[in-house]
mmCIF file of C-alpha atoms in Angstrom:
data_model
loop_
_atom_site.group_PDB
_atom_site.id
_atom_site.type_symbol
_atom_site.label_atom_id
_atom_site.label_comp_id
_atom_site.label_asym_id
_atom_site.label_seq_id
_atom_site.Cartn_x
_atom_site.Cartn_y
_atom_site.Cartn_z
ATOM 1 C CA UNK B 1 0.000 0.000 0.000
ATOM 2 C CA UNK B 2 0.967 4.107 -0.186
ATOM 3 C CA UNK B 3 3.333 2.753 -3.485
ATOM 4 C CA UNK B 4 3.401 6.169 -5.080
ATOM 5 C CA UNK B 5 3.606 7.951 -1.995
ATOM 6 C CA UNK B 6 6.859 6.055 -0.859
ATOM 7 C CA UNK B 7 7.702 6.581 -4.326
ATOM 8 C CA UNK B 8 7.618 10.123 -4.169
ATOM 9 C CA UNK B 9 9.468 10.421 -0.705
ATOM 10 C CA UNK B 10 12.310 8.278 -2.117
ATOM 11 C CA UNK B 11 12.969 9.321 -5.120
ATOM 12 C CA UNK B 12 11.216 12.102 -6.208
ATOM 13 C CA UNK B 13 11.573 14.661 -3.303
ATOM 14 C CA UNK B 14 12.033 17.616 -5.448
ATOM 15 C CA UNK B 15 8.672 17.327 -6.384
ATOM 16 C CA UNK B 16 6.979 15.805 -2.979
ATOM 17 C CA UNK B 17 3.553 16.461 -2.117
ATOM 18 C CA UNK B 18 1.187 14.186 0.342
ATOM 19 C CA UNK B 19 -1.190 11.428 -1.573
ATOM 20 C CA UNK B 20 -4.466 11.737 -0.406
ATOM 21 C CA UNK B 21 -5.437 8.468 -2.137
ATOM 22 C CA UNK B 22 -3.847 5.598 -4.482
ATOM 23 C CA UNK B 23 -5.030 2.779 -5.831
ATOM 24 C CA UNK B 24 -4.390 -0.084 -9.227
ATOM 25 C CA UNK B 25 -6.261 1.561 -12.429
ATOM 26 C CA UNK B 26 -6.679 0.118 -15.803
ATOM 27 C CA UNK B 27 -6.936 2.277 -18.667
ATOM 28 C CA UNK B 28 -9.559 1.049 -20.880
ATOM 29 C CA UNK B 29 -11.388 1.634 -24.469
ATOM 30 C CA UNK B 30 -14.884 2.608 -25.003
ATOM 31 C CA UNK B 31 -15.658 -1.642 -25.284
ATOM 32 C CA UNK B 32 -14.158 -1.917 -21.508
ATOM 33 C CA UNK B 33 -11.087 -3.413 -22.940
ATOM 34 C CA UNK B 34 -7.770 -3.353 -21.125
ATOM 35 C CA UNK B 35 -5.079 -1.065 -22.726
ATOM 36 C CA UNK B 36 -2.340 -0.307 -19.841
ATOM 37 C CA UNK B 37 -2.222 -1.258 -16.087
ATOM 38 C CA UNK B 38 -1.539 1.676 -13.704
ATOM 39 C CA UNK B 39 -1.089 2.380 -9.666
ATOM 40 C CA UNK B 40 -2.485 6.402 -9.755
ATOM 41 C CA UNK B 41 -2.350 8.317 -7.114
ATOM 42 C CA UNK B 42 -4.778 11.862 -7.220
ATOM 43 C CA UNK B 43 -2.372 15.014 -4.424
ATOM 44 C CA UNK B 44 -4.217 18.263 -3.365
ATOM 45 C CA UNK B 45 -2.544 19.566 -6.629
ATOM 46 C CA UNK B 46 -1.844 16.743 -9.356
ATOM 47 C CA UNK B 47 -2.626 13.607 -10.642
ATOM 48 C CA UNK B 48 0.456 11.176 -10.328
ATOM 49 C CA UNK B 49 0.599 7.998 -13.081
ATOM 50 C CA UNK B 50 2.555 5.202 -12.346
ATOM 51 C CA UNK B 51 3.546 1.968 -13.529
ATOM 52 C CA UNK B 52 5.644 -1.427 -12.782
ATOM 53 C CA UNK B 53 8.745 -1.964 -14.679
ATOM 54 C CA UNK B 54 10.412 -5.200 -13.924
ATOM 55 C CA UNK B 55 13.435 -4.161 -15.118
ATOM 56 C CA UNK B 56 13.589 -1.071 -13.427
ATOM 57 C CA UNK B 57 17.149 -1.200 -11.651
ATOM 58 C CA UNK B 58 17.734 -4.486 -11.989
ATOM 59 C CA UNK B 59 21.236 -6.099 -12.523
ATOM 60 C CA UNK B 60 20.281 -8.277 -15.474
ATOM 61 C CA UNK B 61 23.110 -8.523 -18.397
ATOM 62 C CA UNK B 62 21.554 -9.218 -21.378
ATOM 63 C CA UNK B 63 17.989 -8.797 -22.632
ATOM 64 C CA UNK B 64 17.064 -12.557 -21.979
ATOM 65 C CA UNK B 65 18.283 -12.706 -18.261
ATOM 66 C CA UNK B 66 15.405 -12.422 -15.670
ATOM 67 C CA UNK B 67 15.707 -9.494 -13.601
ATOM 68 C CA UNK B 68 17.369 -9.614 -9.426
ATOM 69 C CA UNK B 69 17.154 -7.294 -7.087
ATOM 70 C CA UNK B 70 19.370 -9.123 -4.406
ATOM 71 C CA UNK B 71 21.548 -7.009 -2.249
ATOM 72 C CA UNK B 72 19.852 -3.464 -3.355
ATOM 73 C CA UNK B 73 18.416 -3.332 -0.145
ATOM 74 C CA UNK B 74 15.354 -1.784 -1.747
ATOM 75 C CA UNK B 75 12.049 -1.644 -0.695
ATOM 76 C CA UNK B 76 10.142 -4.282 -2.596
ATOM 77 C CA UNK B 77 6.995 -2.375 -2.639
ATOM 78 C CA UNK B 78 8.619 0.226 -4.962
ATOM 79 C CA UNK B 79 11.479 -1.467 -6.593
ATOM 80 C CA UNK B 80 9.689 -2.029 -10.124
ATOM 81 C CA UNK B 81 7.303 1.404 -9.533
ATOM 82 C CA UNK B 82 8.216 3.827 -11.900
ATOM 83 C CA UNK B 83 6.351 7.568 -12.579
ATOM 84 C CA UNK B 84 5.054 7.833 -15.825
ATOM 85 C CA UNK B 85 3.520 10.912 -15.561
ATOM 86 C CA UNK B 86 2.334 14.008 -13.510
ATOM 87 C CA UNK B 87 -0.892 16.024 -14.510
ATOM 88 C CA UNK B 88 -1.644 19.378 -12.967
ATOM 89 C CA UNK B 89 -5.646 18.676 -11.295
ATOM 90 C CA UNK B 90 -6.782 22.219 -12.939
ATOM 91 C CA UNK B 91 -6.033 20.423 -16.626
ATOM 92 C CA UNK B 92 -8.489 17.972 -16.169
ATOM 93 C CA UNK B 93 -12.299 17.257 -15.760
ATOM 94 C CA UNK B 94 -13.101 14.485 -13.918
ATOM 95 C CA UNK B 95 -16.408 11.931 -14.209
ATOM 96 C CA UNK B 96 -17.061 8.778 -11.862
ATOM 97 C CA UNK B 97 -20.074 6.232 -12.823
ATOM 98 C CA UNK B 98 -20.633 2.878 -13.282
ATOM 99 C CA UNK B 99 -21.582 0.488 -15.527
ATOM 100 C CA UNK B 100 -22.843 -3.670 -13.880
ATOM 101 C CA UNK B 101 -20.130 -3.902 -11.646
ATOM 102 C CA UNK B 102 -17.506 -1.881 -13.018
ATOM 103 C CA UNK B 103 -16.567 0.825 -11.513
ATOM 104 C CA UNK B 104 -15.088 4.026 -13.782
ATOM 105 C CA UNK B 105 -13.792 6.891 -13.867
ATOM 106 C CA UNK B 106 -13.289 9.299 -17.092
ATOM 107 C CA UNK B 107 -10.645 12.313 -17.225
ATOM 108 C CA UNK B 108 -10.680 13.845 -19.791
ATOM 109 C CA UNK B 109 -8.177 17.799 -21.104
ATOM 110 C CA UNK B 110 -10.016 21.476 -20.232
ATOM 111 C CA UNK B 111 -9.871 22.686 -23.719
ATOM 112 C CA UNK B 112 -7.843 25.679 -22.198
ATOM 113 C CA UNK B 113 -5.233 22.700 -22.107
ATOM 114 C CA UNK B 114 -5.162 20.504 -25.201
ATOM 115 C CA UNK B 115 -1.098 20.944 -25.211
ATOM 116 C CA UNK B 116 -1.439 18.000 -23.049
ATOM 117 C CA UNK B 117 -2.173 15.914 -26.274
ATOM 118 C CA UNK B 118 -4.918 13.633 -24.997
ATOM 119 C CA UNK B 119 -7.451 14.086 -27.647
ATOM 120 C CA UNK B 120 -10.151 11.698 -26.149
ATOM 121 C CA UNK B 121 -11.156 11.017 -22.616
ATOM 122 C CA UNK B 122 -9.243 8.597 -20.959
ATOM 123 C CA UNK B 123 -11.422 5.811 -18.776
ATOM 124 C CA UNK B 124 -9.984 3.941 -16.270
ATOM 125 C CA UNK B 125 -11.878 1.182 -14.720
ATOM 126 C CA UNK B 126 -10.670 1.039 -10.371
ATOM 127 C CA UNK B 127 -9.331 -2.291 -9.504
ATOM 128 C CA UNK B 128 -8.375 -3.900 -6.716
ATOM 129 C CA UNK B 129 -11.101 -6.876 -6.657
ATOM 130 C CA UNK B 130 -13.078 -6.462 -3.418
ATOM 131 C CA UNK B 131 -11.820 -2.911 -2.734
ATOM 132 C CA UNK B 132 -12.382 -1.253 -5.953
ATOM 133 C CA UNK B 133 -15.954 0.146 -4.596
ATOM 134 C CA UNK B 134 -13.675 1.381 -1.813
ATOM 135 C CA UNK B 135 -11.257 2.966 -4.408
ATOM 136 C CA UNK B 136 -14.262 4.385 -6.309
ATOM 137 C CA UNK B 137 -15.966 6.444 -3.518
ATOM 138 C CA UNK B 138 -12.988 7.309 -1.868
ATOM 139 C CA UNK B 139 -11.720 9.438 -5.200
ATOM 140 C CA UNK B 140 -14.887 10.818 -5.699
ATOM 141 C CA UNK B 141 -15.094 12.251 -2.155
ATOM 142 C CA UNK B 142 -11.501 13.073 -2.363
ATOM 143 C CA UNK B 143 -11.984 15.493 -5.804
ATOM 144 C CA UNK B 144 -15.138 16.714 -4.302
ATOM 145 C CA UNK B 145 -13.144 17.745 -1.053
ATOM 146 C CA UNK B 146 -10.366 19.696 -3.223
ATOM 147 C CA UNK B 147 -12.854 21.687 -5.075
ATOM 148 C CA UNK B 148 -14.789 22.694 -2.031
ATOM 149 C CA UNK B 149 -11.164 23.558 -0.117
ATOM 150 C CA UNK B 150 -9.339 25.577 -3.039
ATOM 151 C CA UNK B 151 -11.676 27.395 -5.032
ATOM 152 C CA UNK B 152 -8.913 27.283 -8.237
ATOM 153 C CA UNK B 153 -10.003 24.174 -7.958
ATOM 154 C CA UNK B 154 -13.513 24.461 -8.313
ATOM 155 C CA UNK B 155 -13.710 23.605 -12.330
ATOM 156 C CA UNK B 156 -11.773 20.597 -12.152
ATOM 157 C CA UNK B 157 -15.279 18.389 -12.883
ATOM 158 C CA UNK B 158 -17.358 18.590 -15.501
ATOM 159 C CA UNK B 159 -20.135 17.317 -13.682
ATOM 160 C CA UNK B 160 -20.115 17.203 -9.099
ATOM 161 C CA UNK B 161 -18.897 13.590 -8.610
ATOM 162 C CA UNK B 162 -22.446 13.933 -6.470
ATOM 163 C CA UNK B 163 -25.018 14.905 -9.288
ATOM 164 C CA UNK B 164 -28.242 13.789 -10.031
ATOM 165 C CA UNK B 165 -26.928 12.115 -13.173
ATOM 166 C CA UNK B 166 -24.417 9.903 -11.332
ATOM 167 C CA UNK B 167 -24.984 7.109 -8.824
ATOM 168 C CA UNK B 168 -25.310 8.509 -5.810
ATOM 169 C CA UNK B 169 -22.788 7.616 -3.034
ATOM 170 C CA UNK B 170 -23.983 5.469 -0.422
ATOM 171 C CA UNK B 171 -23.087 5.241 3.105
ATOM 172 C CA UNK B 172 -19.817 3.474 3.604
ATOM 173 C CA UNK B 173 -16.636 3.211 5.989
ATOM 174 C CA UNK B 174 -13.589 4.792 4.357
ATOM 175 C CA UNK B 175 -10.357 4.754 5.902
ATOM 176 C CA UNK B 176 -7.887 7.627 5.908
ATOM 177 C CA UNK B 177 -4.466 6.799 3.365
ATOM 178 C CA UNK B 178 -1.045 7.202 6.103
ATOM 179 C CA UNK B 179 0.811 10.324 4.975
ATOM 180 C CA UNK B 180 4.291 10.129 5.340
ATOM 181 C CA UNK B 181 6.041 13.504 6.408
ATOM 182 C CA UNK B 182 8.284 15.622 4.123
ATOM 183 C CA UNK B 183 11.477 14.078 3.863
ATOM 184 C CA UNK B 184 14.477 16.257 5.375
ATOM 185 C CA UNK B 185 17.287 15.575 2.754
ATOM 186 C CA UNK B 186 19.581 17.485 0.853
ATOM 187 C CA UNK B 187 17.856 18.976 -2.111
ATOM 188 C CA UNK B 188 18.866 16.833 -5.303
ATOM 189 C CA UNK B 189 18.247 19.912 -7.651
ATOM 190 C CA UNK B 190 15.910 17.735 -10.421
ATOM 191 C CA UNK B 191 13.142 19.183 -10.626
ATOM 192 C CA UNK B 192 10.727 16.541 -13.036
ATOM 193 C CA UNK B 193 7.098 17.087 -14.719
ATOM 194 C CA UNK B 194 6.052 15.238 -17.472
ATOM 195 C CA UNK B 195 2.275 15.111 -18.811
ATOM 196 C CA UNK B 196 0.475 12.437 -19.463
ATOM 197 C CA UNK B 197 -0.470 11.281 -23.237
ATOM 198 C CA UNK B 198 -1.395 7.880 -22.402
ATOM 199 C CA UNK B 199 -4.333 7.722 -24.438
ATOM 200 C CA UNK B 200 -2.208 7.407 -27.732
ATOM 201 C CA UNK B 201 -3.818 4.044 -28.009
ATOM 202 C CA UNK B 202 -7.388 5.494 -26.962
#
């Protein structure tokens, strides 16, 4: 659990900020087909994309050998986790509905920023198995909290993730994500954003 988070206080410091939630995604077509696996996380500020890569910092020699991390002392939670991408919350517009047991969510580019090259909406379908209802409400209340707490904010959704013309949210228990502290370290001077254009095969 917290992946991204302990991804961002390890290795991307320069660009830190607490996760208010995180969960696996899977970024589907219009059909409900699978087109990329991703662990996203959603900050007071951005939306953080993220991905395993086996081979990330592995000692393998040649492209056949099977990747080791033995003796990296690294923690295996993040060892493969690599960011993909970082996209700024006021860039988007966010939708959350369902369809049987599915549970979606659709971001889609403000026109204000099509530089971000995503020319359709993106859908991503929470997983998770028995928690993705879990993952589901908690985002919703989480990008209904930002856009009551910073009014810059307040555009971010096309529609309230509480309208009339989504399924409403029921009661339910939701449990607060652990936020790990700033990390007090010397500054590294990188300083990384990248946006996302993951829909290229959208």
């Amino acid at each position: 659990m917290f992946r991204v988070q302990k991804l961002l206080v390890f290795e991307f410091e320069a660009i830190y900020e607490p996760v208010l939630v995180e969960g696996p995604v899977v970024l589907v077509d219009a059909q409900g087909n699978g087109l990329r696996q991703y662990h996203m996380a959603l900050t007071s500020r951005n939306v953080v994309f993220s991905c395993d890569n086996l081979f990330k910092n592995s000692t393998r020699r040649g492209p056949s050998d099977e990747p080791s991390w033995e003796g990296r002392g690294q923690d295996p939670e993040i060892e493969c986790l690599e960011l993909v991408s970082l996209v700024p919350l006021e860039c988007l517009r966010f939708n959350f509905y369902r369809r049987g047991d599915r549970c979606l969510m659709m971001l889609s580019a403000h026109q204000a920023h099509q530089h971000l090259n995503v020319k359709e909406p993106m859908i991503f379908e929470f997983g998770g198995h028995n928690f993705k209802h879990h993952f589901w409400y908690t985002w919703r209340e989480r990008v209904a909290s930002i856009r009551v707490v910073q009014p810059r904010y307040s555009e971010i959704t096309g529609s309230s993730p509480f309208s009339s013309s989504d399924v409403q949210l029921e009661e339910e228990l939701t449990v607060q994500v652990q936020v790990h502290p700033r990390p007090i370290r010397s500054s590294s001077g990188i300083f990384v954003r990248c946006y996302s254009s993951s829909g290229e095969g959208y």
